[in-house]
Every structure is written in C-alpha cells, then in structure tokens.
C-alpha cells in the first residue's frame, strides 16, 4: 500500500526508448575517437530570425535556408529556432552520408542558449515540448551516425553569412550568393552554393510548427476570462 502508480507521458516513453538505444550501443562498445577532444572534421555555422533559418558547411560551402511563417515567433521562441538551425545544418550532411563514423562535428552559433543546448539539455517535456523534441532528435541523430558533437559560441558580427541566409528571402539563391561574395568575402567559404532542404527535414520542420501551433491553440482554449463581482 506504500506504492503509488504514475502514468508516463508519450515524451517520457520516447526518452526511455532513446536511452535504451544508447545503452545498447554502449554495450557494443564506443570508439575512443568519439569521447576525446579532436580536431573537427566537419565545421558548421547557422543562424535564425523571425523570418527563417539558415546555415552552411564552412569546409564544403554547402548552404541552406528556409523561410518561416510570419507569425512563427508567437509559437516558437527565437532561441529554439537558433537551436533548430544548428540541428538542421549538421543533419543535412548526415542524411547525405557525408559524415563517416567517428567524425568530429563542430557547430558554431551566435546564440549562447543554442550553444549550451547542443552541449547539454534537460528540458521539461510539459513546459518545453518543442525544445524537448528537438533535443531528443539531435541525440538520436548523433548516436545513429556514430559521430561526436561539439558546440562553440562566437560573435554575431562574424556570422553574417548565416544571418543573411536566414533573412533575405527577397533575393534569389544566385543574387544572395553574389551579395555575400561582394559584401563579406572574408566570411564566404570557397564554392558557396545554396541547396534545397531534403524532403525528410522539410517535413519534420513542418510537423514541429504544427505541434507548436496546436499547443498554443490548446493553451488559449484553457484560459478563462476572470469576471469581477456584479453590482
């Protein structure tokens, strides 16, 4: 009679499945290359704004961008969008099989929050469900790819390429590339080119936006108007 029952949420169950996969991988053995400091083999930068997301691979010049709905900041915080930008940037190469096992990934961002979340996160699945989903997806992606991930903050004025990618949706890909090459040539990687997002990533981002919108709608429905006493 001293025992009490509790019901696990769906997000808690998903976390349990993730930890089970991590334990299974640990049992098979983890390469020392994935748990010691090494020179990065893949270097990424990303940024976000109220208009969109963008990022690129400094070593290959592969870039991407995604325009978001105009009211996105009413459902997803800017720090969360910065976190999303970091995750998508490295996920693109992982999906393309361009990150061999034991690769060392360095993700650079001008958001201190995103930098910290890439290193460690402990989001509450009730209060921060979107951040929680993104963090779990990042952990799953990195674990399945058998790579190690490091994060680093750097000043925003050194992140102009990603900043422009996340904002200037009035320009074509060619015009935007020309603008960056002429405006900040020192920051533009050799062979910069903008590629479309893989369908899997675009669908996942759309799903996240829908969840955030539905959650805000649910919260709004739960609010009740407080009336004062009548005369």
mmCIF file of C-alpha atoms in Angstrom:
data_model
loop_
_atom_site.group_PDB
_atom_site.id
_atom_site.type_symbol
_atom_site.label_atom_id
_atom_site.label_comp_id
_atom_site.label_asym_id
_atom_site.label_seq_id
_atom_site.Cartn_x
_atom_site.Cartn_y
_atom_site.Cartn_z
ATOM 1 C CA UNK A 1 0.000 0.000 0.000
ATOM 2 C CA UNK A 2 3.052 2.271 0.135
ATOM 3 C CA UNK A 3 3.465 2.065 -3.633
ATOM 4 C CA UNK A 4 1.941 4.626 -5.972
ATOM 5 C CA UNK A 5 1.312 4.387 -9.687
ATOM 6 C CA UNK A 6 2.105 7.072 -12.208
ATOM 7 C CA UNK A 7 1.386 7.345 -15.902
ATOM 8 C CA UNK A 8 4.326 8.067 -18.193
ATOM 9 C CA UNK A 9 3.765 10.675 -20.878
ATOM 10 C CA UNK A 10 4.406 9.877 -24.521
ATOM 11 C CA UNK A 11 7.502 12.102 -24.476
ATOM 12 C CA UNK A 12 8.855 10.297 -21.397
ATOM 13 C CA UNK A 13 8.382 6.943 -23.155
ATOM 14 C CA UNK A 14 10.215 8.262 -26.212
ATOM 15 C CA UNK A 15 13.103 9.310 -23.944
ATOM 16 C CA UNK A 16 13.179 5.813 -22.462
ATOM 17 C CA UNK A 17 13.477 4.290 -25.945
ATOM 18 C CA UNK A 18 16.341 6.681 -26.741
ATOM 19 C CA UNK A 19 18.230 5.718 -23.572
ATOM 20 C CA UNK A 20 17.707 2.034 -24.370
ATOM 21 C CA UNK A 21 19.301 2.544 -27.794
ATOM 22 C CA UNK A 22 22.210 4.419 -26.191
ATOM 23 C CA UNK A 23 22.742 1.578 -23.696
ATOM 24 C CA UNK A 24 22.679 -0.985 -26.499
ATOM 25 C CA UNK A 25 25.312 0.981 -28.413
ATOM 26 C CA UNK A 26 27.396 1.317 -25.243
ATOM 27 C CA UNK A 27 27.261 -2.424 -24.742
ATOM 28 C CA UNK A 28 28.703 -2.957 -28.221
ATOM 29 C CA UNK A 29 31.493 -0.510 -27.413
ATOM 30 C CA UNK A 30 32.161 3.176 -28.107
ATOM 31 C CA UNK A 31 35.209 4.357 -30.036
ATOM 32 C CA UNK A 32 37.681 6.498 -28.099
ATOM 33 C CA UNK A 33 37.559 8.918 -31.049
ATOM 34 C CA UNK A 34 34.024 9.874 -30.049
ATOM 35 C CA UNK A 35 34.806 10.720 -26.420
ATOM 36 C CA UNK A 36 38.111 12.647 -26.602
ATOM 37 C CA UNK A 37 38.871 16.149 -27.872
ATOM 38 C CA UNK A 38 39.939 16.140 -31.508
ATOM 39 C CA UNK A 39 40.368 18.483 -34.415
ATOM 40 C CA UNK A 40 36.928 18.937 -36.082
ATOM 41 C CA UNK A 41 36.404 17.161 -39.363
ATOM 42 C CA UNK A 42 33.121 18.994 -40.094
ATOM 43 C CA UNK A 43 32.521 22.670 -39.303
ATOM 44 C CA UNK A 44 29.062 24.273 -39.430
ATOM 45 C CA UNK A 45 27.563 27.695 -38.792
ATOM 46 C CA UNK A 46 23.888 28.593 -38.567
ATOM 47 C CA UNK A 47 21.504 31.369 -37.570
ATOM 48 C CA UNK A 48 17.807 32.127 -37.192
ATOM 49 C CA UNK A 49 15.483 35.118 -37.296
ATOM 50 C CA UNK A 50 11.783 35.784 -37.185
ATOM 51 C CA UNK A 51 11.796 35.258 -40.944
ATOM 52 C CA UNK A 52 13.639 31.986 -41.320
ATOM 53 C CA UNK A 53 16.543 29.654 -40.717
ATOM 54 C CA UNK A 54 19.867 29.270 -42.475
ATOM 55 C CA UNK A 55 23.259 27.632 -42.204
ATOM 56 C CA UNK A 56 26.237 26.282 -44.100
ATOM 57 C CA UNK A 57 29.231 23.983 -44.044
ATOM 58 C CA UNK A 58 32.383 26.094 -43.868
ATOM 59 C CA UNK A 59 34.581 23.378 -45.393
ATOM 60 C CA UNK A 60 32.419 22.451 -48.401
ATOM 61 C CA UNK A 61 30.406 25.633 -48.988
ATOM 62 C CA UNK A 62 27.068 23.791 -48.921
ATOM 63 C CA UNK A 63 24.378 26.161 -47.607
ATOM 64 C CA UNK A 64 20.641 26.039 -46.997
ATOM 65 C CA UNK A 65 17.813 28.340 -45.950
ATOM 66 C CA UNK A 66 14.141 28.055 -45.077
ATOM 67 C CA UNK A 67 11.546 30.796 -44.924
ATOM 68 C CA UNK A 68 9.174 30.516 -41.962
ATOM 69 C CA UNK A 69 5.601 31.770 -41.450
ATOM 70 C CA UNK A 70 5.490 35.452 -40.455
ATOM 71 C CA UNK A 71 3.990 34.684 -37.029
ATOM 72 C CA UNK A 72 6.467 31.944 -36.084
ATOM 73 C CA UNK A 73 7.788 33.807 -33.018
ATOM 74 C CA UNK A 74 4.329 33.652 -31.463
ATOM 75 C CA UNK A 75 4.623 29.860 -31.216
ATOM 76 C CA UNK A 76 8.377 29.101 -31.184
ATOM 77 C CA UNK A 77 10.973 31.216 -29.384
ATOM 78 C CA UNK A 78 13.956 32.665 -31.220
ATOM 79 C CA UNK A 79 16.389 30.636 -29.088
ATOM 80 C CA UNK A 80 14.556 27.468 -30.114
ATOM 81 C CA UNK A 81 14.810 28.490 -33.770
ATOM 82 C CA UNK A 82 18.556 29.029 -33.285
ATOM 83 C CA UNK A 83 18.757 25.509 -31.820
ATOM 84 C CA UNK A 84 16.774 24.148 -34.770
ATOM 85 C CA UNK A 85 19.130 25.839 -37.220
ATOM 86 C CA UNK A 86 22.125 24.107 -35.644
ATOM 87 C CA UNK A 87 20.436 20.710 -35.762
ATOM 88 C CA UNK A 88 19.282 21.023 -39.380
ATOM 89 C CA UNK A 89 22.695 22.204 -40.611
ATOM 90 C CA UNK A 90 24.527 19.098 -39.422
ATOM 91 C CA UNK A 91 21.574 16.779 -40.169
ATOM 92 C CA UNK A 92 21.770 17.654 -43.880
ATOM 93 C CA UNK A 93 25.238 16.133 -44.217
ATOM 94 C CA UNK A 94 24.363 13.152 -42.015
ATOM 95 C CA UNK A 95 21.408 12.318 -44.285
ATOM 96 C CA UNK A 96 23.672 12.631 -47.320
ATOM 97 C CA UNK A 97 26.154 10.142 -45.782
ATOM 98 C CA UNK A 98 28.824 12.848 -45.754
ATOM 99 C CA UNK A 99 29.735 12.303 -42.080
ATOM 100 C CA UNK A 100 31.560 8.965 -41.789
ATOM 101 C CA UNK A 101 31.509 7.156 -38.436
ATOM 102 C CA UNK A 102 33.769 8.780 -35.809
ATOM 103 C CA UNK A 103 33.569 12.173 -37.499
ATOM 104 C CA UNK A 104 34.100 15.150 -35.184
ATOM 105 C CA UNK A 105 31.448 17.825 -35.728
ATOM 106 C CA UNK A 106 31.769 21.419 -34.535
ATOM 107 C CA UNK A 107 28.601 23.517 -34.613
ATOM 108 C CA UNK A 108 29.118 27.267 -34.223
ATOM 109 C CA UNK A 109 26.302 29.641 -33.286
ATOM 110 C CA UNK A 110 25.961 33.214 -32.046
ATOM 111 C CA UNK A 111 23.230 32.095 -29.607
ATOM 112 C CA UNK A 112 24.509 31.280 -26.121
ATOM 113 C CA UNK A 113 21.330 29.285 -25.418
ATOM 114 C CA UNK A 114 21.681 27.129 -28.532
ATOM 115 C CA UNK A 115 25.372 26.633 -27.777
ATOM 116 C CA UNK A 116 24.508 25.349 -24.300
ATOM 117 C CA UNK A 117 21.641 23.141 -25.508
ATOM 118 C CA UNK A 118 23.903 21.469 -28.084
ATOM 119 C CA UNK A 119 26.222 20.503 -25.238
ATOM 120 C CA UNK A 120 23.595 19.506 -22.684
ATOM 121 C CA UNK A 121 19.854 19.947 -22.204
ATOM 122 C CA UNK A 122 17.291 18.890 -19.602
ATOM 123 C CA UNK A 123 14.041 20.328 -20.899
ATOM 124 C CA UNK A 124 10.767 19.700 -19.121
ATOM 125 C CA UNK A 125 8.539 17.865 -21.595
ATOM 126 C CA UNK A 126 5.467 19.713 -20.326
ATOM 127 C CA UNK A 127 6.812 23.261 -20.289
ATOM 128 C CA UNK A 128 9.202 22.985 -23.248
ATOM 129 C CA UNK A 129 7.840 20.249 -25.544
ATOM 130 C CA UNK A 130 9.322 21.656 -28.783
ATOM 131 C CA UNK A 131 12.807 22.080 -27.317
ATOM 132 C CA UNK A 132 12.464 18.607 -25.804
ATOM 133 C CA UNK A 133 11.615 17.082 -29.204
ATOM 134 C CA UNK A 134 14.492 18.860 -30.928
ATOM 135 C CA UNK A 135 16.999 17.824 -28.238
ATOM 136 C CA UNK A 136 15.923 14.172 -28.431
ATOM 137 C CA UNK A 137 16.076 14.223 -32.211
ATOM 138 C CA UNK A 138 19.594 15.653 -32.063
ATOM 139 C CA UNK A 139 20.710 12.951 -29.619
ATOM 140 C CA UNK A 140 19.166 10.240 -31.806
ATOM 141 C CA UNK A 141 20.762 11.606 -34.967
ATOM 142 C CA UNK A 142 24.239 11.893 -33.444
ATOM 143 C CA UNK A 143 24.020 8.448 -31.834
ATOM 144 C CA UNK A 144 22.835 6.721 -35.007
ATOM 145 C CA UNK A 145 25.518 8.451 -37.093
ATOM 146 C CA UNK A 146 28.230 7.350 -34.619
ATOM 147 C CA UNK A 147 29.836 10.808 -34.520
ATOM 148 C CA UNK A 148 30.785 13.242 -31.768
ATOM 149 C CA UNK A 149 29.433 16.781 -31.488
ATOM 150 C CA UNK A 150 30.964 19.939 -30.039
ATOM 151 C CA UNK A 151 29.455 23.403 -29.906
ATOM 152 C CA UNK A 152 31.008 26.854 -29.818
ATOM 153 C CA UNK A 153 29.630 30.370 -29.413
ATOM 154 C CA UNK A 154 31.040 33.198 -31.475
ATOM 155 C CA UNK A 155 30.128 36.832 -32.056
ATOM 156 C CA UNK A 156 27.194 37.640 -34.315
ATOM 157 C CA UNK A 157 29.204 40.049 -36.493
ATOM 158 C CA UNK A 158 31.272 37.038 -37.567
ATOM 159 C CA UNK A 159 28.135 35.152 -38.607
ATOM 160 C CA UNK A 160 26.908 37.415 -41.387
ATOM 161 C CA UNK A 161 26.614 34.621 -43.961
ATOM 162 C CA UNK A 162 24.175 32.613 -41.827
ATOM 163 C CA UNK A 163 22.373 35.794 -40.777
ATOM 164 C CA UNK A 164 21.722 36.772 -44.391
ATOM 165 C CA UNK A 165 20.659 33.216 -45.263
ATOM 166 C CA UNK A 166 18.015 33.377 -42.518
ATOM 167 C CA UNK A 167 16.641 36.791 -43.577
ATOM 168 C CA UNK A 168 16.977 37.771 -47.244
ATOM 169 C CA UNK A 169 14.185 35.786 -48.839
ATOM 170 C CA UNK A 170 13.534 38.644 -51.243
ATOM 171 C CA UNK A 171 16.634 37.548 -53.173
ATOM 172 C CA UNK A 172 17.123 34.513 -55.385
ATOM 173 C CA UNK A 173 19.805 31.995 -54.461
ATOM 174 C CA UNK A 174 22.116 33.387 -57.139
ATOM 175 C CA UNK A 175 21.546 37.013 -56.085
ATOM 176 C CA UNK A 176 22.068 36.185 -52.425
ATOM 177 C CA UNK A 177 25.310 34.328 -53.173
ATOM 178 C CA UNK A 178 26.541 37.303 -55.214
ATOM 179 C CA UNK A 179 25.654 39.697 -52.385
ATOM 180 C CA UNK A 180 27.568 37.684 -49.795
ATOM 181 C CA UNK A 181 30.595 37.257 -52.049
ATOM 182 C CA UNK A 182 30.861 41.008 -52.596
ATOM 183 C CA UNK A 183 29.846 42.179 -49.098
ATOM 184 C CA UNK A 184 31.730 39.772 -46.799
ATOM 185 C CA UNK A 185 34.258 37.872 -48.945
ATOM 186 C CA UNK A 186 36.365 37.002 -45.887
ATOM 187 C CA UNK A 187 33.476 35.009 -44.371
ATOM 188 C CA UNK A 188 32.263 33.277 -47.533
ATOM 189 C CA UNK A 189 33.614 29.710 -47.904
ATOM 190 C CA UNK A 190 35.066 28.640 -51.228
ATOM 191 C CA UNK A 191 32.407 27.321 -53.574
ATOM 192 C CA UNK A 192 29.382 28.580 -51.597
ATOM 193 C CA UNK A 193 26.143 27.191 -53.017
ATOM 194 C CA UNK A 194 22.592 27.029 -51.654
ATOM 195 C CA UNK A 195 20.858 23.657 -51.861
ATOM 196 C CA UNK A 196 17.207 22.784 -51.191
ATOM 197 C CA UNK A 197 16.313 21.089 -47.930
ATOM 198 C CA UNK A 198 15.858 17.300 -48.086
ATOM 199 C CA UNK A 199 12.204 16.292 -48.011
ATOM 200 C CA UNK A 200 12.638 14.445 -44.709
ATOM 201 C CA UNK A 201 13.939 17.566 -42.965
ATOM 202 C CA UNK A 202 11.342 19.873 -44.503
ATOM 203 C CA UNK A 203 8.547 17.516 -43.416
ATOM 204 C CA UNK A 204 9.949 17.287 -39.881
ATOM 205 C CA UNK A 205 10.124 21.074 -39.558
ATOM 206 C CA UNK A 206 6.545 21.403 -40.796
ATOM 207 C CA UNK A 207 5.468 18.823 -38.202
ATOM 208 C CA UNK A 208 7.194 20.784 -35.420
ATOM 209 C CA UNK A 209 5.496 24.000 -36.492
ATOM 210 C CA UNK A 210 2.128 22.242 -36.439
ATOM 211 C CA UNK A 211 2.745 20.873 -32.945
ATOM 212 C CA UNK A 212 3.728 24.322 -31.696
ATOM 213 C CA UNK A 213 0.636 25.890 -33.263
ATOM 214 C CA UNK A 214 -1.681 23.223 -31.840
ATOM 215 C CA UNK A 215 -0.147 23.599 -28.394
ATOM 216 C CA UNK A 216 -0.630 27.370 -28.384
ATOM 217 C CA UNK A 217 -4.232 26.914 -29.507
ATOM 218 C CA UNK A 218 -4.782 24.403 -26.692
ATOM 219 C CA UNK A 219 -3.321 26.779 -24.128
ATOM 220 C CA UNK A 220 -5.521 29.581 -25.361
ATOM 221 C CA UNK A 221 -8.617 27.418 -25.014
ATOM 222 C CA UNK A 222 -7.756 26.616 -21.409
ATOM 223 C CA UNK A 223 -7.623 30.263 -20.404
ATOM 224 C CA UNK A 224 -10.766 31.580 -18.781
ATOM 225 C CA UNK A 225 -11.770 35.197 -18.503
ATOM 226 C CA UNK A 226 -11.813 36.485 -14.945
ATOM 227 C CA UNK A 227 -15.019 38.409 -14.243
ATOM 228 C CA UNK A 228 -15.462 40.756 -11.340
ATOM 229 C CA UNK A 229 -18.427 40.561 -8.965
ATOM 230 C CA UNK A 230 -21.646 42.142 -10.149
ATOM 231 C CA UNK A 231 -23.160 45.238 -8.543
#
